[in-house]
PDB file of C-alpha atoms in Angstrom:
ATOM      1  CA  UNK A   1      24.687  95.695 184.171  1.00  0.00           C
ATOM      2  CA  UNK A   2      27.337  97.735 185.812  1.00  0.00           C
ATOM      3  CA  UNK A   3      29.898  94.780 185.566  1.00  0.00           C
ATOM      4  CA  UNK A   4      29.176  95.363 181.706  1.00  0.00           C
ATOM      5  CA  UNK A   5      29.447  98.559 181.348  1.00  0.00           C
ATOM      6  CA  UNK A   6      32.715  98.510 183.274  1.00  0.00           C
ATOM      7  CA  UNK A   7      34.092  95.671 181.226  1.00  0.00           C
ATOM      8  CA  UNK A   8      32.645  97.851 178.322  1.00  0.00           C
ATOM      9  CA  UNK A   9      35.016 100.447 179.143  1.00  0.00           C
ATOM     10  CA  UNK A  10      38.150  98.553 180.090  1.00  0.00           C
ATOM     11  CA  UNK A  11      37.985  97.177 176.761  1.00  0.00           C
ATOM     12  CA  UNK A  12      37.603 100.825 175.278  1.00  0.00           C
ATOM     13  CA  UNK A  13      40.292 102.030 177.361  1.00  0.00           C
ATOM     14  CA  UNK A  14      42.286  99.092 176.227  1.00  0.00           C
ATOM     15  CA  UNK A  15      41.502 100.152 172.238  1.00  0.00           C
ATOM     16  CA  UNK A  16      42.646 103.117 172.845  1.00  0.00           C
ATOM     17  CA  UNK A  17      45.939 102.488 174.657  1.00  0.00           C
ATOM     18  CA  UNK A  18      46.515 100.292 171.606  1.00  0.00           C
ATOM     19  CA  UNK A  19      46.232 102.786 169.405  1.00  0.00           C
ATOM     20  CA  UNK A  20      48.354 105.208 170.706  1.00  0.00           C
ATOM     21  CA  UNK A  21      50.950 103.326 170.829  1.00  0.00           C
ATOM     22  CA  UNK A  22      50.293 101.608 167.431  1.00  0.00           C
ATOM     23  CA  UNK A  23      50.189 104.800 165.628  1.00  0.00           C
ATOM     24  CA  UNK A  24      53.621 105.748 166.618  1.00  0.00           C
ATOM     25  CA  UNK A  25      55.442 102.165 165.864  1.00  0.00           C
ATOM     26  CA  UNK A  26      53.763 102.220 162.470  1.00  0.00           C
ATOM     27  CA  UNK A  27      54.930 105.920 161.805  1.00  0.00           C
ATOM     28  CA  UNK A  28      58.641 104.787 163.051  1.00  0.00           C
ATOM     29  CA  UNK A  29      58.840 102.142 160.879  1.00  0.00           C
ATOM     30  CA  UNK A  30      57.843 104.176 157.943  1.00  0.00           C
ATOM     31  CA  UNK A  31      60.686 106.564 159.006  1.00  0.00           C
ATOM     32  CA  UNK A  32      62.805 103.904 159.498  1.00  0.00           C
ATOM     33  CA  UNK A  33      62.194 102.240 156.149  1.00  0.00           C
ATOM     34  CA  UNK A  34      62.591 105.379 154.445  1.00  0.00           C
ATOM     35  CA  UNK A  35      65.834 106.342 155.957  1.00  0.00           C
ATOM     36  CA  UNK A  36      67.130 102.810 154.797  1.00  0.00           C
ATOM     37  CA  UNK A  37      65.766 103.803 151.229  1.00  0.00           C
ATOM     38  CA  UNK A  38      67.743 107.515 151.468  1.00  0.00           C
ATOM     39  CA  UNK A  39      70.884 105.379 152.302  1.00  0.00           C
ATOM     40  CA  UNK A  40      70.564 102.507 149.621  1.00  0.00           C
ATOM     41  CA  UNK A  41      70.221 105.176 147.158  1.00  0.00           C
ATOM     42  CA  UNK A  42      72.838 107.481 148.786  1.00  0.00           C
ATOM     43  CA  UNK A  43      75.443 104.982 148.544  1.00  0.00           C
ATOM     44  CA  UNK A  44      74.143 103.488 144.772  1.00  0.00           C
ATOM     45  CA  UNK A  45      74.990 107.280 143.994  1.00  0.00           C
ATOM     46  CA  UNK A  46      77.977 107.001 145.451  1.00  0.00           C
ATOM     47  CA  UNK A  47      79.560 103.826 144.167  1.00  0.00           C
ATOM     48  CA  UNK A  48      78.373 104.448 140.909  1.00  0.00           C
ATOM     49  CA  UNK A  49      80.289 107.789 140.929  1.00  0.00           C
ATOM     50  CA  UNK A  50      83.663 105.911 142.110  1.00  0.00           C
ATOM     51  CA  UNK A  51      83.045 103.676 139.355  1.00  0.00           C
ATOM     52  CA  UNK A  52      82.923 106.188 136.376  1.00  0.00           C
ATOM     53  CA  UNK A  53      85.537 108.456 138.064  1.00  0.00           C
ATOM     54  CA  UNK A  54      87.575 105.258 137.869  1.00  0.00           C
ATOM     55  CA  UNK A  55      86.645 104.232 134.564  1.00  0.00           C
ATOM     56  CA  UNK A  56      87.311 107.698 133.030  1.00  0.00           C
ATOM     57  CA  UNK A  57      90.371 107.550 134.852  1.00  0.00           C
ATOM     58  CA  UNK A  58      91.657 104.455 133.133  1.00  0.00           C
ATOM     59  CA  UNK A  59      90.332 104.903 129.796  1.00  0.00           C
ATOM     60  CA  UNK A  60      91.913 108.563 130.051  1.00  0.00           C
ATOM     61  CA  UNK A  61      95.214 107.112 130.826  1.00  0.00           C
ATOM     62  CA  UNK A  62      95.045 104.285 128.063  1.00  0.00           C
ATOM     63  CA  UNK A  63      93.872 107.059 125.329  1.00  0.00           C
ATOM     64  CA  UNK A  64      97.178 109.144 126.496  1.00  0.00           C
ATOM     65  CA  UNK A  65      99.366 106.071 126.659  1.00  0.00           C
ATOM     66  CA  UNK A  66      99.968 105.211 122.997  1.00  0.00           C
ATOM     67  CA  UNK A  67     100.068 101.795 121.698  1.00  0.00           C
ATOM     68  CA  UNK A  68     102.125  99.491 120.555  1.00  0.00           C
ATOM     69  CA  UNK A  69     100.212  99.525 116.960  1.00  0.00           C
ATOM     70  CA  UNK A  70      99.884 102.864 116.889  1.00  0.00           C
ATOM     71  CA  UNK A  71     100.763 104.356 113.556  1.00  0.00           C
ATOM     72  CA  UNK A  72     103.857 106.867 113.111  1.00  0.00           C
ATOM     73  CA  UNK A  73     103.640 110.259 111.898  1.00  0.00           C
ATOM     74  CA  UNK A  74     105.654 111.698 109.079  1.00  0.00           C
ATOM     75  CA  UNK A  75     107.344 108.360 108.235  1.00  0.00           C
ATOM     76  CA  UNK A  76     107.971 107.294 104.675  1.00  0.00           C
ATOM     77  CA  UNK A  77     105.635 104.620 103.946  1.00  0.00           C
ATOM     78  CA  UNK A  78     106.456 100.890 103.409  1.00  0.00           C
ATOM     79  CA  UNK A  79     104.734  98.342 101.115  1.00  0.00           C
ATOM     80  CA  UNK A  80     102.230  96.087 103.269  1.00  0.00           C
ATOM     81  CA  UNK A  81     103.126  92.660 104.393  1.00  0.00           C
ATOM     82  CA  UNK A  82      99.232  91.875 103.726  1.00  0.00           C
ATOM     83  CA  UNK A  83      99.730  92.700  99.783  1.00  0.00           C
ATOM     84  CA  UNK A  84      98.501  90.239  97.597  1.00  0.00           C
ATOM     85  CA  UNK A  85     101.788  87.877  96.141  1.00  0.00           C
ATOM     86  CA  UNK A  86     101.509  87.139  92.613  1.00  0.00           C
ATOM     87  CA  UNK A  87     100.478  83.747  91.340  1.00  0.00           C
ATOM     88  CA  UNK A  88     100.591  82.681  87.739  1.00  0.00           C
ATOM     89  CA  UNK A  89      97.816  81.888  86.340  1.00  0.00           C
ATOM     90  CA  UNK A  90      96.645  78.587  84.801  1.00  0.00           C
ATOM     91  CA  UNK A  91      95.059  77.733  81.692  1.00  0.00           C
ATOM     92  CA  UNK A  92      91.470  76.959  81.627  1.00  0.00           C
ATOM     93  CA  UNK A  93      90.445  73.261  80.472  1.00  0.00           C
ATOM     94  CA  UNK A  94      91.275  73.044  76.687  1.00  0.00           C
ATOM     95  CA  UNK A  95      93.134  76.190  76.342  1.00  0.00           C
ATOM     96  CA  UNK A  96      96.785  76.099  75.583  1.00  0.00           C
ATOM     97  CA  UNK A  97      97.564  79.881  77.774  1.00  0.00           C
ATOM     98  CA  UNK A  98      96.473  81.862  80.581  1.00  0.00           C
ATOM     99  CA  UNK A  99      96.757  85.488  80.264  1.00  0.00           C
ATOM    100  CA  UNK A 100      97.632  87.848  83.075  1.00  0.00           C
ATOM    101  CA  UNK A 101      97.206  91.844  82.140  1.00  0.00           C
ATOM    102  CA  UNK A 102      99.663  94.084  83.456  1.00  0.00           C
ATOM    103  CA  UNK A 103     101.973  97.406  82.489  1.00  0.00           C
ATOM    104  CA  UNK A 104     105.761  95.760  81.550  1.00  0.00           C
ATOM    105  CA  UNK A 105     108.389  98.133  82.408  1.00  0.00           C
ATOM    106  CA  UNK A 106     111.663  98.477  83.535  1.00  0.00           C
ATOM    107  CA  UNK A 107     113.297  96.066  80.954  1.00  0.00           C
ATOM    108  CA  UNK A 108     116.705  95.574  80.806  1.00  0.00           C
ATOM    109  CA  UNK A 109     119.432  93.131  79.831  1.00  0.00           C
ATOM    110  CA  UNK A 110     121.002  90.600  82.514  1.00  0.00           C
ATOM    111  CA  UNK A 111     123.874  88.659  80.729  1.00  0.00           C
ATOM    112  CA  UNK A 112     121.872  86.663  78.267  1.00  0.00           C
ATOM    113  CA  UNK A 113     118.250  87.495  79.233  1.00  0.00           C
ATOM    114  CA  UNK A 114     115.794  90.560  79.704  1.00  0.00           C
ATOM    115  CA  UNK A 115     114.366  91.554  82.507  1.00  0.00           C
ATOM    116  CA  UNK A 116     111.252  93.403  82.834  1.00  0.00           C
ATOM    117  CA  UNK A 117     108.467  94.318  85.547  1.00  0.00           C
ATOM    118  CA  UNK A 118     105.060  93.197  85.493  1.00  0.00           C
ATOM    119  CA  UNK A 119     102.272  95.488  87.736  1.00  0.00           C
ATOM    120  CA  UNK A 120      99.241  93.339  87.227  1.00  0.00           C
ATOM    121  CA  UNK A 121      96.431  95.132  85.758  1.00  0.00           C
ATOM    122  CA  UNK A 122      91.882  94.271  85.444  1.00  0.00           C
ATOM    123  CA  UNK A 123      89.987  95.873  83.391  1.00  0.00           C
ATOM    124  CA  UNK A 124      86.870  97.974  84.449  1.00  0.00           C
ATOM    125  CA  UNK A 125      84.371  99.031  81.814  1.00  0.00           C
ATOM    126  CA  UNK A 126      87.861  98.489  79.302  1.00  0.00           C
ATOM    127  CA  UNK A 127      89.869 100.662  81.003  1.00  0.00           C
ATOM    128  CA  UNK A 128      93.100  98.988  82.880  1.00  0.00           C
ATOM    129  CA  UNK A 129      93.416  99.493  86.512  1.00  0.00           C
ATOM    130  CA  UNK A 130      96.236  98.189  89.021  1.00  0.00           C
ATOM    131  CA  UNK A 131      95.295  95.240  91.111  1.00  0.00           C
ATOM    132  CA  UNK A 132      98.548  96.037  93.651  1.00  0.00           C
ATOM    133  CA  UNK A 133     100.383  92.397  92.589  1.00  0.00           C
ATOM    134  CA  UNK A 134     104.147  93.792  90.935  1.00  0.00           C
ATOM    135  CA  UNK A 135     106.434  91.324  89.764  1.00  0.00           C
ATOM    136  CA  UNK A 136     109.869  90.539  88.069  1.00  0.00           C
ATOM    137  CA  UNK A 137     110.050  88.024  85.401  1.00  0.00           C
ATOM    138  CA  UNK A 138     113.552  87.106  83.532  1.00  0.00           C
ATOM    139  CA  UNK A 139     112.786  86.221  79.635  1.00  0.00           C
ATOM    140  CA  UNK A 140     114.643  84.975  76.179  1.00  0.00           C
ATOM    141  CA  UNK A 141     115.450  87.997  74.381  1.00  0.00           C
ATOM    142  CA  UNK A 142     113.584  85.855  71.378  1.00  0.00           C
ATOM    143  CA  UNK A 143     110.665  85.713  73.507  1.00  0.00           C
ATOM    144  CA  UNK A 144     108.013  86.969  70.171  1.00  0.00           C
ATOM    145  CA  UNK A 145     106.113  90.066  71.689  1.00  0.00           C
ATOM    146  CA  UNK A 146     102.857  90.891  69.576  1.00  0.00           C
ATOM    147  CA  UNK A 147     102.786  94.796  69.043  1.00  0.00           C
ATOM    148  CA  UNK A 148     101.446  98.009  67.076  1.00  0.00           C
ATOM    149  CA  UNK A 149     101.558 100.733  68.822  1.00  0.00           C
ATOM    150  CA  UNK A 150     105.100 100.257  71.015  1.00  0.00           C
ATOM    151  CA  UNK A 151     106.351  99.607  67.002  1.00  0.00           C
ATOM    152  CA  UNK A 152     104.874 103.010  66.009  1.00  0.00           C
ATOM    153  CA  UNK A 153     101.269 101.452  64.800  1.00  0.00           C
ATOM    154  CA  UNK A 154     102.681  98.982  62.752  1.00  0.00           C
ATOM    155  CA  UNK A 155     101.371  96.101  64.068  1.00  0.00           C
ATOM    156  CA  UNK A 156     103.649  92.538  64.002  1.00  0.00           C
ATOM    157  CA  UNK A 157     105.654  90.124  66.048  1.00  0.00           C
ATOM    158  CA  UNK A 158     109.157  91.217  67.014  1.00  0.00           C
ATOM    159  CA  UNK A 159     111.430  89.666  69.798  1.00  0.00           C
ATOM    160  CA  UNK A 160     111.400  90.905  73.181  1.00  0.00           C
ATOM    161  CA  UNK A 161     115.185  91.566  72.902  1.00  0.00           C
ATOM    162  CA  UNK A 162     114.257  94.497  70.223  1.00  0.00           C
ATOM    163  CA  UNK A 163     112.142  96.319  72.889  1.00  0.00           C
ATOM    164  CA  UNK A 164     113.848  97.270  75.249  1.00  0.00           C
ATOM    165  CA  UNK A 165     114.650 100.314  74.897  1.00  0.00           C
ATOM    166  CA  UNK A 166     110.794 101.151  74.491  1.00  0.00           C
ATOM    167  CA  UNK A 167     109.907  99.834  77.258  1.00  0.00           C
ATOM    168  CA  UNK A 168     112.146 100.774  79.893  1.00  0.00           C
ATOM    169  CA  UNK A 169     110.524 103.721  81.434  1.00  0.00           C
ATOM    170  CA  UNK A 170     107.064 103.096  82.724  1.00  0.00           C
ATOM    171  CA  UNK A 171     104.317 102.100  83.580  1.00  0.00           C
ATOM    172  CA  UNK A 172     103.078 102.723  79.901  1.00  0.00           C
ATOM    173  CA  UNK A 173     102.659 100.112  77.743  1.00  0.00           C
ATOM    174  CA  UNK A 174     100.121  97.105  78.558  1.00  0.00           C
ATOM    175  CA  UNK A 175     100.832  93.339  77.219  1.00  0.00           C
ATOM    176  CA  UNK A 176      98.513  90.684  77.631  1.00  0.00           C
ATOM    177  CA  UNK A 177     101.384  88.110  79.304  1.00  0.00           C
ATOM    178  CA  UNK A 178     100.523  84.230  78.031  1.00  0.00           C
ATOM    179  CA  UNK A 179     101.689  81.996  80.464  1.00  0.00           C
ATOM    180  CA  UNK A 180     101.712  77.723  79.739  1.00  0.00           C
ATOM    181  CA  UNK A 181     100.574  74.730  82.106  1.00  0.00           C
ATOM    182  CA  UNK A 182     103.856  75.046  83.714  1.00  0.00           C
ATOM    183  CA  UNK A 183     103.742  78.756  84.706  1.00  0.00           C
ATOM    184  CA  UNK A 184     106.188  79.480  81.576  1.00  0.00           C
ATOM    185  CA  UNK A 185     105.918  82.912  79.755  1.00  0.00           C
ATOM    186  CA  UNK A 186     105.520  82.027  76.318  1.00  0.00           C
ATOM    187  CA  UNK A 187     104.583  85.222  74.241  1.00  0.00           C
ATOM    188  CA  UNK A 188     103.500  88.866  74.992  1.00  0.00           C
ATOM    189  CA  UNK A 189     100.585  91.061  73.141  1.00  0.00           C
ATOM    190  CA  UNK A 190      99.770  94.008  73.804  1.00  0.00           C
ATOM    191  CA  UNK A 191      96.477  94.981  74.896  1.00  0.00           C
ATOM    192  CA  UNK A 192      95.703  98.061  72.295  1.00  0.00           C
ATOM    193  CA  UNK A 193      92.220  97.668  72.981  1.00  0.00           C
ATOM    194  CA  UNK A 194      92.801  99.102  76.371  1.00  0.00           C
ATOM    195  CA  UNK A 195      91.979 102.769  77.245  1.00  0.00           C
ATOM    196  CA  UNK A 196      95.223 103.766  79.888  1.00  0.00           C
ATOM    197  CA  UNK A 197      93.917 106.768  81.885  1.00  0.00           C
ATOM    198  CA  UNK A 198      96.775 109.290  80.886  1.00  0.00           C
ATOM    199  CA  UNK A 199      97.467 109.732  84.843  1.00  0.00           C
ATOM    200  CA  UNK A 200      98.936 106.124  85.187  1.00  0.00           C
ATOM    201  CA  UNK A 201     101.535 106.877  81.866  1.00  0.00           C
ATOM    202  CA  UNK A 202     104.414 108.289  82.837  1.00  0.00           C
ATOM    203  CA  UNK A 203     105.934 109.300  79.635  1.00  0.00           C
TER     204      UNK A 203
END
């Protein structure tokens, strides 16, 4: 009975020992793991500072440093390489012409020949607007040119070589250009049905 109760409290003494030094460990490993948390985050902090100071850094400098595409200031403006080149158009399946729409201008007479400029024109809601595409073209002064109102509203056929005094200032007057299977200019008409927004004459 005694040798029981002594073992009894050996083992109770033992417990005890245990836990006192049990309680301690576990509290310095929390600690422990805790301080390693503080320093993870710490040094996230910190690296992820470095990184956006650098990264302001270097976008800073390449928003100062201009670039090679950057566009001038208070420079006289150039055509585009990108505009759209002009490309005769072809007659549809059974028709003898193709018709391109444009302002003709600019005519005058080279040796034998006129000369006159084409700006391409569509037509919204039957008004003409500019598509961009300007072109030269070299004619027969016979080349018959349908007309009324560059004539003065009487309406009839008169060679090209007759107009051009009338139509070289411009853009004004529109023509309805018919070109053949072979990208020829056969005939002009113009296109009195069109409404010309009084901003693109020039009188």
């Amino acid at each position: 009975m005694v040798d029981e109760t002594s073992l009894d409290d050996h083992l109770a003494g033992l417990a005890a020992e245990g836990r006192r030094f049990a309680v301690p460990l576990a509290a310095e490993q929390i600690r422990v793991r805790g301080d390693r948390r503080r320093r993870r985050k710490r040094a996230a902090r910190m690296s992820g500072g470095v990184l956006l100071a650098a990264a302001v850094a270097v976008g800073g400098l390449s928003l100062a440093r201009p670039g090679p595409e950057s566009a001038p200031t208070a420079v006289k403006p150039t055509p585009s390489r990108s505009a759209p080149q002009f490309v005769p158009p072809t007659p549809s399946p059974g028709d003898e012409y193709a018709s391109e729409l444009g302002y003709v201008y600019n005519a005058m007479v080279v040796e034998d020949a006129v000369q006159v400029t084409v700006e391409q024109l569509r037509t919204e809601r039957g008004t003409a607007v500019p598509t961009g595409v300007v072109h030269q073209v070299t004619l027969s002064p016979q080349t018959p040119v349908e007309v009324e109102q560059v004539a003065g509203g009487k309406a009839g056929d008169v060679p090209l070589g007759e107009l051009v005094d009338r139509l070289r200032d411009g853009p004004r007057w529109v023509f309805a250009v018919d070109y053949d299977g072979e990208g020829r200019i056969q005939s002009l008409r113009e296109a009195s049905w069109l409404t010309v927004s009084e901003r693109q004459q020039k009188p």
